[in-house]
Short mmCIF file of C-alpha atoms and ligand atoms in Angstrom, two decimals:
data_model
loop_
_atom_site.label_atom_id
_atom_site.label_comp_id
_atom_site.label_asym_id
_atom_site.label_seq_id
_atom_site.Cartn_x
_atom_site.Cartn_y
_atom_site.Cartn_z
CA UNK Z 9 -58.85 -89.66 62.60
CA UNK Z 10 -56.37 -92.69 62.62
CA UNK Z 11 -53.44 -92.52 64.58
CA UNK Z 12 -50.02 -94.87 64.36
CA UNK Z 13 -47.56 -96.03 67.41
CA UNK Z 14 -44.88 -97.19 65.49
CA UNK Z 15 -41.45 -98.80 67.01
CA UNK Z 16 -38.79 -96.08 68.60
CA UNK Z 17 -35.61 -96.82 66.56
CA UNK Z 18 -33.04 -94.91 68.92
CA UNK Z 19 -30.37 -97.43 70.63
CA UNK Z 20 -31.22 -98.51 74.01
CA UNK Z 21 -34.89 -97.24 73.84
CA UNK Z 22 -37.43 -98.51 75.30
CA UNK Z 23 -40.22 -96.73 75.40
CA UNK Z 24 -43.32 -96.65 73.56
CA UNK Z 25 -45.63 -93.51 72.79
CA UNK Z 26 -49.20 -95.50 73.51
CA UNK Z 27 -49.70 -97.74 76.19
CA UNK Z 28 -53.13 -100.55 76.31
CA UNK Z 29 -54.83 -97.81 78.93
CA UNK Z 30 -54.60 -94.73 76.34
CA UNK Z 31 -55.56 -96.84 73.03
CA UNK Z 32 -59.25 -97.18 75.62
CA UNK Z 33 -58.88 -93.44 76.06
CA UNK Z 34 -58.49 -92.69 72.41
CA UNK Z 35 -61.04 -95.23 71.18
CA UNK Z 36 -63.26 -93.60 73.06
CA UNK Z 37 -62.73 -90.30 72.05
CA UNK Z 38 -63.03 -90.96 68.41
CA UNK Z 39 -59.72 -91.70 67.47
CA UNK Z 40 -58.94 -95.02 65.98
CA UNK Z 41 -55.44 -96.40 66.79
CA UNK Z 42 -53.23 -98.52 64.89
CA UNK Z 43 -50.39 -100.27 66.69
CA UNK Z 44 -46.90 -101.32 64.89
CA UNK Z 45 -46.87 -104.97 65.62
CA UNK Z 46 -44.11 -105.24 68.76
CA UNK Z 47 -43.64 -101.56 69.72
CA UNK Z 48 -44.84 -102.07 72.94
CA UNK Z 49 -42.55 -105.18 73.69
CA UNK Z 50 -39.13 -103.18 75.08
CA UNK Z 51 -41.83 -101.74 78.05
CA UNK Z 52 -43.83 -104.84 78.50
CA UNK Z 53 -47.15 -104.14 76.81
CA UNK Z 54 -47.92 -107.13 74.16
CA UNK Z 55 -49.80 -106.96 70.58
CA UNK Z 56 -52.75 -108.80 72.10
CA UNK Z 57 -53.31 -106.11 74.86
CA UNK Z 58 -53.47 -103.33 72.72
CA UNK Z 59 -55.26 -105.36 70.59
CA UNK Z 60 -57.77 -105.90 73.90
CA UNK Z 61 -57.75 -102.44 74.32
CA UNK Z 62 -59.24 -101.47 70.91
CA UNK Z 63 -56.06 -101.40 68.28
CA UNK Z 64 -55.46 -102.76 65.00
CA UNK Z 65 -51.92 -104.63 64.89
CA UNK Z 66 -50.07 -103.09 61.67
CA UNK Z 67 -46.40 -103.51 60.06
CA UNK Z 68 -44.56 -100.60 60.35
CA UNK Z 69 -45.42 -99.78 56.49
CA UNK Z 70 -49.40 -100.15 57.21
CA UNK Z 71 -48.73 -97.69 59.59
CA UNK Z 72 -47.18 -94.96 58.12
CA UNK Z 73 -49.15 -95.03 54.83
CA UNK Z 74 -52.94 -95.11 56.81
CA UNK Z 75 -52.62 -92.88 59.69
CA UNK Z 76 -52.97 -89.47 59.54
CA UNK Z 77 -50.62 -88.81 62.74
CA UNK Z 78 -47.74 -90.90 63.90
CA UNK Z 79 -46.79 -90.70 67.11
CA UNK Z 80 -43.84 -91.11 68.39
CA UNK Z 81 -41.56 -91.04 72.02
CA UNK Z 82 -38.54 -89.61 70.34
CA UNK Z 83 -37.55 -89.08 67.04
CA UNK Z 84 -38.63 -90.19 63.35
CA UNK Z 85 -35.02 -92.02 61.96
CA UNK Z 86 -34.05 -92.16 58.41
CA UNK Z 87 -36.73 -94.92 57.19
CA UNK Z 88 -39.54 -93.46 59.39
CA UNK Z 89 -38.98 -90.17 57.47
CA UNK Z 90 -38.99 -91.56 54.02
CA UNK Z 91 -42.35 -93.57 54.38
CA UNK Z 92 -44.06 -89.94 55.84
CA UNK Z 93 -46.14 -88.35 52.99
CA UNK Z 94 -47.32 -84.76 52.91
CA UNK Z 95 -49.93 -83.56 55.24
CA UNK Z 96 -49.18 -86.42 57.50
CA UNK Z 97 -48.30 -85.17 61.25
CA UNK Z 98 -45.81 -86.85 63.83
CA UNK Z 99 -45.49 -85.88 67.28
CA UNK Z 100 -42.56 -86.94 69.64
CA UNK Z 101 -40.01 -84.95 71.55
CA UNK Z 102 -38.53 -84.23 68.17
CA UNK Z 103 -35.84 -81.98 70.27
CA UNK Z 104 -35.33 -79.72 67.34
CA UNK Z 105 -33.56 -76.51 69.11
CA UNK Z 106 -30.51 -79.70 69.24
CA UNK Z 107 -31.40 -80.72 65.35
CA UNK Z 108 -32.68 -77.73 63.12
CA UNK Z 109 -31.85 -79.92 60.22
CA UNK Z 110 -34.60 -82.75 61.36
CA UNK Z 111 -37.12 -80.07 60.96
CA UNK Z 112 -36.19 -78.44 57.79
CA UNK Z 113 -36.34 -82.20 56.54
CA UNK Z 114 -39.73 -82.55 58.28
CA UNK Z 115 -40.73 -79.30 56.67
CA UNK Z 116 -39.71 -80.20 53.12
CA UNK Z 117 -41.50 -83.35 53.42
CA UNK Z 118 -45.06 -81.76 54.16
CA UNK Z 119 -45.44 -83.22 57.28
CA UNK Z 120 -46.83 -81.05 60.38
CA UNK Z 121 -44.11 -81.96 63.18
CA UNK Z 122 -45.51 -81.04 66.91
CA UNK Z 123 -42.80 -81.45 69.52
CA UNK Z 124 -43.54 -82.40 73.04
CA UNK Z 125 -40.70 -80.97 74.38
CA UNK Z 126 -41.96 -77.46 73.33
CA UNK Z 127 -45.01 -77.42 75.03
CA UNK Z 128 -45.36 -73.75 77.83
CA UNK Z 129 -44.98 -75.63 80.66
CA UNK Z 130 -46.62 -72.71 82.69
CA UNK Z 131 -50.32 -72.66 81.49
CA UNK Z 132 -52.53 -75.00 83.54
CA UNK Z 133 -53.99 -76.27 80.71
CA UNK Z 134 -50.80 -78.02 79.67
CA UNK Z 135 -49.90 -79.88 82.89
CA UNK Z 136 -51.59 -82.84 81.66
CA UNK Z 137 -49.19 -82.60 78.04
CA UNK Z 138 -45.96 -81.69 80.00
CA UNK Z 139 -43.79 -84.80 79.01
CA UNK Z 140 -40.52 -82.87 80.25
CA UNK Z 141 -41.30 -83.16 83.67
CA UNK Z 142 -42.92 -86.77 83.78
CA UNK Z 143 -39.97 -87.80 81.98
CA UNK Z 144 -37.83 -85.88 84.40
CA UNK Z 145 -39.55 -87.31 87.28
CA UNK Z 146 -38.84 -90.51 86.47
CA UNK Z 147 -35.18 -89.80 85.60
CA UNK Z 148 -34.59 -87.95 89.05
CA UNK Z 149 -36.22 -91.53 90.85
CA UNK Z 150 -33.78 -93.08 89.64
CA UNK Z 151 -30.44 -91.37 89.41
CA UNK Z 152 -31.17 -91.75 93.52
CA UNK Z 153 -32.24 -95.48 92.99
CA UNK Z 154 -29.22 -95.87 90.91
CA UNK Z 155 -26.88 -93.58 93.10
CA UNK Z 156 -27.96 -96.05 96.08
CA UNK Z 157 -27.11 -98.71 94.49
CA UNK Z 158 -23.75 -97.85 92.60
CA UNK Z 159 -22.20 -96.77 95.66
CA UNK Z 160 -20.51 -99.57 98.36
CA UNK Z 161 -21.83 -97.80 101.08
CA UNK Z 162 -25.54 -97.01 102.69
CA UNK Z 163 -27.17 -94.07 101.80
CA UNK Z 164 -29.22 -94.51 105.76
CA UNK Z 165 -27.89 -93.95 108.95
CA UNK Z 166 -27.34 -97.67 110.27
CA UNK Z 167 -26.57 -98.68 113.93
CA UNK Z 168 -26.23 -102.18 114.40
CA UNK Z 169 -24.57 -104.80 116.28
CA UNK Z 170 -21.31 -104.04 114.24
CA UNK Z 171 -21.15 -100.61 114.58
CA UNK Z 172 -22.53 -97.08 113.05
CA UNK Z 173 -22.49 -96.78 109.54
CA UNK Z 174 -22.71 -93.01 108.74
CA UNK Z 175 -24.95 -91.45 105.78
CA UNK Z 176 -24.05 -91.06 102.29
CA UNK Z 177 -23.31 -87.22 101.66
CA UNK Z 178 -25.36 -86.32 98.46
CA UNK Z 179 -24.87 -83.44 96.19
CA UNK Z 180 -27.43 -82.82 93.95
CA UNK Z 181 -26.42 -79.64 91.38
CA UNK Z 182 -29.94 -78.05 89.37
CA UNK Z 183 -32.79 -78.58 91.46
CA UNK Z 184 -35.88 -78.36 88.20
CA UNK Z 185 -37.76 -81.48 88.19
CA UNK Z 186 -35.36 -84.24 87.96
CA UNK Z 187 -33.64 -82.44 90.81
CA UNK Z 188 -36.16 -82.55 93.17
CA UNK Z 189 -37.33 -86.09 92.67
CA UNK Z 190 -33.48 -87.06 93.23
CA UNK Z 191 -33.13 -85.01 96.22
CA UNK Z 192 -37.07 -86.40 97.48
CA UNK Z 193 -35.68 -90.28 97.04
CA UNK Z 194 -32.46 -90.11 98.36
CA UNK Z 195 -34.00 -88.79 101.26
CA UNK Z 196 -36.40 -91.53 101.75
CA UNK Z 197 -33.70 -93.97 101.37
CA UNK Z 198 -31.86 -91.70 104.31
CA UNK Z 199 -29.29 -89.80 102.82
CA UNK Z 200 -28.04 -86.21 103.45
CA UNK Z 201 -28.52 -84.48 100.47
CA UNK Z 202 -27.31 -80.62 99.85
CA UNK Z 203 -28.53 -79.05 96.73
CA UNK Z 204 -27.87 -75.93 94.21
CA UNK Z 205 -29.16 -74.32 91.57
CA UNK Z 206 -28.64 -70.98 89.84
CA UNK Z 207 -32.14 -70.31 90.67
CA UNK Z 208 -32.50 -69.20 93.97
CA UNK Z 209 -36.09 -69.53 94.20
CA UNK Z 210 -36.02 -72.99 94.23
CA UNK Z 211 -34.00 -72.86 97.61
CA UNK Z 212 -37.22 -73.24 99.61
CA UNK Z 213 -38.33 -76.41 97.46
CA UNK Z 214 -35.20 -78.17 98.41
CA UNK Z 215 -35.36 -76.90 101.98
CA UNK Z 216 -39.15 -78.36 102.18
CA UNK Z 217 -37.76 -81.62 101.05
CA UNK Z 218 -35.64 -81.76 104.01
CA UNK Z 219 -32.57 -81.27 101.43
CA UNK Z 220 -29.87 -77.94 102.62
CA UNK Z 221 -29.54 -75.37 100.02
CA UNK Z 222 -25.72 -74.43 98.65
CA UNK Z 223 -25.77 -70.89 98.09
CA UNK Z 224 -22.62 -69.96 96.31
CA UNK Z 225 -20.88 -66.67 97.23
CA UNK Z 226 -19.09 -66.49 93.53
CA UNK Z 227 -22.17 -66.68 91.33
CA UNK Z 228 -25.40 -64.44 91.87
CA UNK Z 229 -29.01 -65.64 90.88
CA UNK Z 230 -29.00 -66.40 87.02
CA UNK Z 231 -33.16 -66.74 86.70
CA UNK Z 232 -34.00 -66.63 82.92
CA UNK Z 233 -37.57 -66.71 80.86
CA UNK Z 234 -40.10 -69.25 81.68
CA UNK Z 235 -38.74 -70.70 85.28
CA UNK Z 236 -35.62 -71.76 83.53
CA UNK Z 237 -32.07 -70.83 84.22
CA UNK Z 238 -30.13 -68.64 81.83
CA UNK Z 239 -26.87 -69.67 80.37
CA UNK Z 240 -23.42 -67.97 82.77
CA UNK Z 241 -20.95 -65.91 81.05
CA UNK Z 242 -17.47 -67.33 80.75
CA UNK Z 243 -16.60 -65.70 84.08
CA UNK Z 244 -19.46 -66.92 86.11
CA UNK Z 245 -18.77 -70.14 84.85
CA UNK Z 246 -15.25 -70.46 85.65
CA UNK Z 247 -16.55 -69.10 89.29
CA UNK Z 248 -18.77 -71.43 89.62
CA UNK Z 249 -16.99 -74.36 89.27
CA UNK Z 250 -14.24 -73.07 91.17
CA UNK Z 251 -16.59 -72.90 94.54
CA UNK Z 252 -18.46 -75.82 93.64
CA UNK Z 253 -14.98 -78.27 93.22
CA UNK Z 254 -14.74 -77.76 97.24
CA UNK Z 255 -17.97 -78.51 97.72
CA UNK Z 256 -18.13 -81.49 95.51
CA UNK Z 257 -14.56 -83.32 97.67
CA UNK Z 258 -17.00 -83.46 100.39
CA UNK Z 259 -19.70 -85.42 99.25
CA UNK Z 260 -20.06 -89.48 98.56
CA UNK Z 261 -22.80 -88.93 95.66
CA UNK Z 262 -23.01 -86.27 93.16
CA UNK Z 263 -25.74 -85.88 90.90
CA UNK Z 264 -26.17 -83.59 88.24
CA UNK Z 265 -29.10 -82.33 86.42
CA UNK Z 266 -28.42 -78.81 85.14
CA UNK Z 267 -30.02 -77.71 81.86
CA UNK Z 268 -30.27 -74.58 79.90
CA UNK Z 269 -32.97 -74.94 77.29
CA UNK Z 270 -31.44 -75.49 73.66
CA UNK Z 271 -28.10 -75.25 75.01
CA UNK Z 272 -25.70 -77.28 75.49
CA UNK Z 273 -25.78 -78.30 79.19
CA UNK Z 274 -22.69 -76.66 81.57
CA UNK Z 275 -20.09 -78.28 82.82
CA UNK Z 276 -20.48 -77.99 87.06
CA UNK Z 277 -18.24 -81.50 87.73
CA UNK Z 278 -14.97 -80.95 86.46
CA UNK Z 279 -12.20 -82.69 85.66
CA UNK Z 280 -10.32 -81.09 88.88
CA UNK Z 281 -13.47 -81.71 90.84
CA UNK Z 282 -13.52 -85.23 90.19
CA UNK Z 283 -9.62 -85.78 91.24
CA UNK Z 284 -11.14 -84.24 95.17
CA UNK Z 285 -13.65 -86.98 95.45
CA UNK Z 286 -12.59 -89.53 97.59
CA UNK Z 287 -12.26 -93.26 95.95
CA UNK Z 288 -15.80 -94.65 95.70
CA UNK Z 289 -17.72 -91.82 95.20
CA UNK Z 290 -20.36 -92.02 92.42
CA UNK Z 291 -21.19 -89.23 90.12
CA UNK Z 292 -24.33 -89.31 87.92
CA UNK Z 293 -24.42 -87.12 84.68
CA UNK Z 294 -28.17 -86.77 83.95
CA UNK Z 295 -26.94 -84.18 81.49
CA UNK Z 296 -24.99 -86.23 79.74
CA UNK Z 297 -25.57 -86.40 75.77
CA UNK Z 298 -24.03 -86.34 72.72
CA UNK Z 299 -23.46 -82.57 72.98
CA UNK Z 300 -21.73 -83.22 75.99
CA UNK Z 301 -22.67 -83.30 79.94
CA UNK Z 302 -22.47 -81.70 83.06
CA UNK Z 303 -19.62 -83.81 83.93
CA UNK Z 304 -15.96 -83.29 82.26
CA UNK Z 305 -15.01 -86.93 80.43
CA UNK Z 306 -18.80 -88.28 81.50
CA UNK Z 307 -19.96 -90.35 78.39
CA UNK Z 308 -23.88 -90.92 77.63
CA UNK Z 309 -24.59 -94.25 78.64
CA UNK Z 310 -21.74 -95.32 79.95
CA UNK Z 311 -19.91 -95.52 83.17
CA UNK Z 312 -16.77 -94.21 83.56
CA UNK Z 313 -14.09 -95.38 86.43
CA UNK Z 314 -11.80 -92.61 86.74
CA UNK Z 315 -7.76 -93.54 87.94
CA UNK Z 316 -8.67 -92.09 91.16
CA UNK Z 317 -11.64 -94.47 91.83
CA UNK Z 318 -14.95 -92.61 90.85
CA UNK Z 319 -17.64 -94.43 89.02
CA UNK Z 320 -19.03 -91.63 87.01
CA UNK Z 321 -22.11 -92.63 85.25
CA UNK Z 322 -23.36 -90.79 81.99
CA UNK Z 323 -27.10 -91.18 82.35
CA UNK Z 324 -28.87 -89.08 80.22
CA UNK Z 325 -31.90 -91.48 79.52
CA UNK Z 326 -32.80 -92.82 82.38
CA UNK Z 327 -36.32 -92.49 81.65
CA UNK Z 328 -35.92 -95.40 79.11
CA UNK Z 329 -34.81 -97.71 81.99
CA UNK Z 330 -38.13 -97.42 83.19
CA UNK Z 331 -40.09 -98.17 80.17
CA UNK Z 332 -43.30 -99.38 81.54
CA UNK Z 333 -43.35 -96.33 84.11
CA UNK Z 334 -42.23 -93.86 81.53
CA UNK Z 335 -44.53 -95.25 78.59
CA UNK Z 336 -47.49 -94.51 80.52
CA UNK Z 337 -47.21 -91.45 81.71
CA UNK Z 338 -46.01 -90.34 78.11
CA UNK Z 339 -48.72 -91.61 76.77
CA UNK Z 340 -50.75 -89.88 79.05
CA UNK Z 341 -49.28 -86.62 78.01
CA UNK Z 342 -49.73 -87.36 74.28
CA UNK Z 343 -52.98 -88.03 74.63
CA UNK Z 344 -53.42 -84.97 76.26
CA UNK Z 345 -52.37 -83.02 73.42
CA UNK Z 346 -53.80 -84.98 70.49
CA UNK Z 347 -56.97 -84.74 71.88
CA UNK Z 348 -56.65 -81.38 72.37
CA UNK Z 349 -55.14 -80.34 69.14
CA UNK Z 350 -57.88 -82.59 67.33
CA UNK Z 351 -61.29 -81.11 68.81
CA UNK Z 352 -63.88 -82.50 66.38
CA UNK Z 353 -62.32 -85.37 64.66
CA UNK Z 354 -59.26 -83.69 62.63
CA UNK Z 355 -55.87 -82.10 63.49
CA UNK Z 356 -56.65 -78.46 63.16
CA UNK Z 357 -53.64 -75.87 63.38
CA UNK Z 358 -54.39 -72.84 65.23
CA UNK Z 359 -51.09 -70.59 65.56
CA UNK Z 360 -53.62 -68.12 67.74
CA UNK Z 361 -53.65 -70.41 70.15
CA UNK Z 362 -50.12 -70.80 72.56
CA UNK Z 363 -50.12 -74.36 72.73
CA UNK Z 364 -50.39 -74.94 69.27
CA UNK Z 365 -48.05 -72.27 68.52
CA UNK Z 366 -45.96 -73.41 71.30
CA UNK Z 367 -45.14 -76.95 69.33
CA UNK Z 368 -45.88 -76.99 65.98
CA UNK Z 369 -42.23 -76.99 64.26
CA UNK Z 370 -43.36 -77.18 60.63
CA UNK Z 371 -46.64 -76.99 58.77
CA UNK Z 372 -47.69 -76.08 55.17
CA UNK Z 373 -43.91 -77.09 54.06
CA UNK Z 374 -42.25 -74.28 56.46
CA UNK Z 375 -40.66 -74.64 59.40
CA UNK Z 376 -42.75 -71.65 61.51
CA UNK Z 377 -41.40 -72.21 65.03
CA UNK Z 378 -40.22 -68.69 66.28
CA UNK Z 379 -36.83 -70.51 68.14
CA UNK Z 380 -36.29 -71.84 64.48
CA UNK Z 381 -37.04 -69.38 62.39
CA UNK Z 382 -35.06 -66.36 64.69
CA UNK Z 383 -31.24 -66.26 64.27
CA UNK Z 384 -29.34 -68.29 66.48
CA UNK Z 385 -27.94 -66.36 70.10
CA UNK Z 386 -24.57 -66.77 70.39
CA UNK Z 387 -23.78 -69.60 73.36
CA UNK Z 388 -21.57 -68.34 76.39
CA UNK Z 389 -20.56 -71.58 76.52
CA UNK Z 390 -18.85 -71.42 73.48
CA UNK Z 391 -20.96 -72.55 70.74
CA UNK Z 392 -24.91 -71.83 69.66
CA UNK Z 393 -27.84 -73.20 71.23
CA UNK Z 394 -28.94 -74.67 67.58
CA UNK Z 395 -26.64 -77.43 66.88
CA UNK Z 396 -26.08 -80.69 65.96
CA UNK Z 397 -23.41 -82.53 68.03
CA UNK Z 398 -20.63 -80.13 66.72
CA UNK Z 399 -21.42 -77.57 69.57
CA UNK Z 400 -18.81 -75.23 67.96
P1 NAD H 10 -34.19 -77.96 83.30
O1 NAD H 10 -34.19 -79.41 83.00
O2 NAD H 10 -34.20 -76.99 82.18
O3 NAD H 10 -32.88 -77.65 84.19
C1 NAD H 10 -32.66 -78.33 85.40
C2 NAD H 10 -32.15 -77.35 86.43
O4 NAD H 10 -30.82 -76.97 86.12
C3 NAD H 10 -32.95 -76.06 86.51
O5 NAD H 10 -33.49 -75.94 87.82
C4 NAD H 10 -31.93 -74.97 86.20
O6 NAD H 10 -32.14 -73.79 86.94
C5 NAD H 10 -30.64 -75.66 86.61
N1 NAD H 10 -29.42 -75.07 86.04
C6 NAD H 10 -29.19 -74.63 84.78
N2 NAD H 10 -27.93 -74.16 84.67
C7 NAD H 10 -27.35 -74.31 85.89
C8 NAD H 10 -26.06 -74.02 86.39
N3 NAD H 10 -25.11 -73.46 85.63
N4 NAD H 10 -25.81 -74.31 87.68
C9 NAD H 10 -26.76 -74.87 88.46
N5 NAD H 10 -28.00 -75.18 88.04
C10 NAD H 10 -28.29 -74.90 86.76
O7 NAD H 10 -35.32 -77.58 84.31
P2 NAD H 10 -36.76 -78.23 84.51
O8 NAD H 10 -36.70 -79.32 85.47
O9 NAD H 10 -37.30 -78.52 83.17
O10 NAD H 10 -37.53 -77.05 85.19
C11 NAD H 10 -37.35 -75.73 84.73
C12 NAD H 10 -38.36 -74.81 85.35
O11 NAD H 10 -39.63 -75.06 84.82
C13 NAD H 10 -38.50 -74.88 86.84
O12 NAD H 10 -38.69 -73.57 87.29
C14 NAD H 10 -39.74 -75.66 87.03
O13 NAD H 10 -40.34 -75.40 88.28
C15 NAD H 10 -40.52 -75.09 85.90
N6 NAD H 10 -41.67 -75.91 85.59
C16 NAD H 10 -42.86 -75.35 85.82
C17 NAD H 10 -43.97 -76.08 85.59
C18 NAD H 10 -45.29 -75.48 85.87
O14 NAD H 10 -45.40 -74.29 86.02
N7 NAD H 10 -46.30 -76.27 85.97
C19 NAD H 10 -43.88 -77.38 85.08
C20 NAD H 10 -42.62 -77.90 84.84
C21 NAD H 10 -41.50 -77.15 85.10
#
């Protein structure tokens, strides 16, 4: 089986799906890899030491017309789909709960698209292929790295010769896997971090961190399927951020990382909230995206000053400002799953078994996904989890 890395078109990334390390792996395994001359640049792995590491150097066209899987960080753009040919696979965090359209088009095309970002996260046999949380991980590092540094104050506890400098306050609102890592960093680097989430059982995670858990009176447990939250009816929601804005006016650093899966991600920080932080506070929206953020008037990848002095910062892919870091554990996760899905040489599709019916989107010209091929739920938020910018 031959494989292709070809170069993430998506503004500001910098990732790459393969790194030197997993081309060995792959090799070695059976699988020959081809490499799209420079995709590895943007994270600091060159031509030559893929090349070292077993790879044939390709254009992008080479690429797509010899392998027989393309794989991918993110998303297949415009020219990457029209050089795919039926029977061809690509796998990437394809998000398509955000974008049914990309896999109709995927569909149509022939080509078997396996998402990442589906995988059960639960099984043991997936921890290995779980790109959501090494992704995460890396994104929660640095919202505290990047928190730290954003604010004009110390996150530690300083007494020196000049007098006591108190500890930043942190908030930290969804406490999943970005979450923790935040809350786990900004500790080390000495702040006092308080932390919520709509599940309670992730109070004693936070707690064992050395974190305090928030426990709202307004807004009872809201658990949903698979570890992850459910989305809040209108009412909740408007409790919610109602108890958190007085919470929020007493904290230096706020960072948010609340998701609902396929939804669009709730608003905790609003605009209210923001006017009760004191000048120099720092808010980072790791929700932030193009279908909006956790944060009211955040924008993805930018930073905001608002009149009242907050620098709120739409970060929504921080992972990509780690490239090296992020590329390798992605590639460790992708290589996870390719070799799994591709026992004895070729891809073969088994919908009996849940991780391949956990990420295949479309095969055989049909989207099959159950979350795409079930109607759409409507979204308490206001809009439907299966969108494509225009939430409403
Ligand atoms: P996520 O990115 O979907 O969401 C981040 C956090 O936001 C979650 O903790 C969620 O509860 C919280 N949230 C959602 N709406 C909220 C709201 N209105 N207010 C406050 N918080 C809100 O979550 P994730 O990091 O992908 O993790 C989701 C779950 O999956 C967790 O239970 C995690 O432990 C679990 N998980 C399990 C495994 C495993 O079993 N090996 C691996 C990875 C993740």
């Amino acid at each position: 089986m031959k494989v292709a890395v070809i170069k993430e078109a998506a503004p500001g990334e910098r990732r790459v799906a393969l790194v030197p390390e997993a081309v060995a792996k792959l090799r070695a395994a059976g699988v020959e890899v081809l490499i799209e001359s420079g995709a590895g640049d943007g994270a600091w792995f060159t031509d030559g030491a893929y090349a070292e590491a077993g790879a044939s150097i390709v254009s992008g066209a080479e690429a797509a017309a010899e392998a027989d899987a393309i794989l991918m960080v993110g998303r297949p753009e415009e020219r990457a789909i029209s050089r795919l040919r039926p029977g061809q696979a690509v796998l990437g965090m394809l998000a398509p709960l955000a974008d049914p359209a990309l896999a109709a088009r995927l569909a149509a095309a022939g080509v078997t698209a396996i998402s990442l970002d589906l995988i059960p996260r639960t099984l043991s046999r997936t921890q290995t292929m779980d790109a959501l949380s090494s992704q995460a991980n890396i994104a929660g590092y640095k919202a505290a790295v990047l928190a730290a540094a954003t604010l004009g104050r110390f996150f530690p506890l300083l007494i020196t010769a000049a007098g006591t400098a108190r500890p930043a306050k942190m908030l930290v609102l969804g406490t999943g896997v970005a979450g923790l890592q935040a809350i786990g960093t900004a500790r080390r680097l000495g702040a006092v971090v308080t932390a919520y989430d709509v599940r309670p059982g992730t109070k004693a995670e936070v707690e064992s961190l050395g974190a305090t858990f928030l426990e709202l009176t307004a807004v009872g447990p809201a658990a949903g399927d698979g570890g992850y939250a459910r989305a809040l009816t209108e009412e909740e929601r408007q409790s919610q951020q109602d108890e958190l804005t007085a919470h929020i006016a007493r904290h230096d650093v706020v960072i948010t990382t609340a998701q609902v899966p396929g939804r669009r991600p709730p608003v905790l920080v609003t605009a209210d909230a923001l006017k009760s932080m004191a000048a120099g506070s720092v808010v980072i929206d790791m929700g932030a995206s193009d279908l909006g953020g956790n944060v009211e008037g955040s924008r993805p990848d930018e930073t905001v000053i608002t009149e009242n002095g907050i620098t709120v910062v739409g970060a929504g892919s921080l992972p990509s400002t780690m490239p090296a870091a992020a590329s390798t554990m992605y590639a460790r996760n992708i290589s996870a799953l390719l070799l799994y899905m591709v026992p004895d040489g070729t891809l073969a599709i088994d919908l009996s078994d849940e991780v391949h019916a956990g990420v295949v989107v479309s095969h055989d010209g049909r989207v099959i996904h159950p979350a795409l091929t079930a109607p759409a739920e409507p979204d308490s938020a206001g809009g439907t989890a299966r969108v494509d910018g225009a939430a409403d």
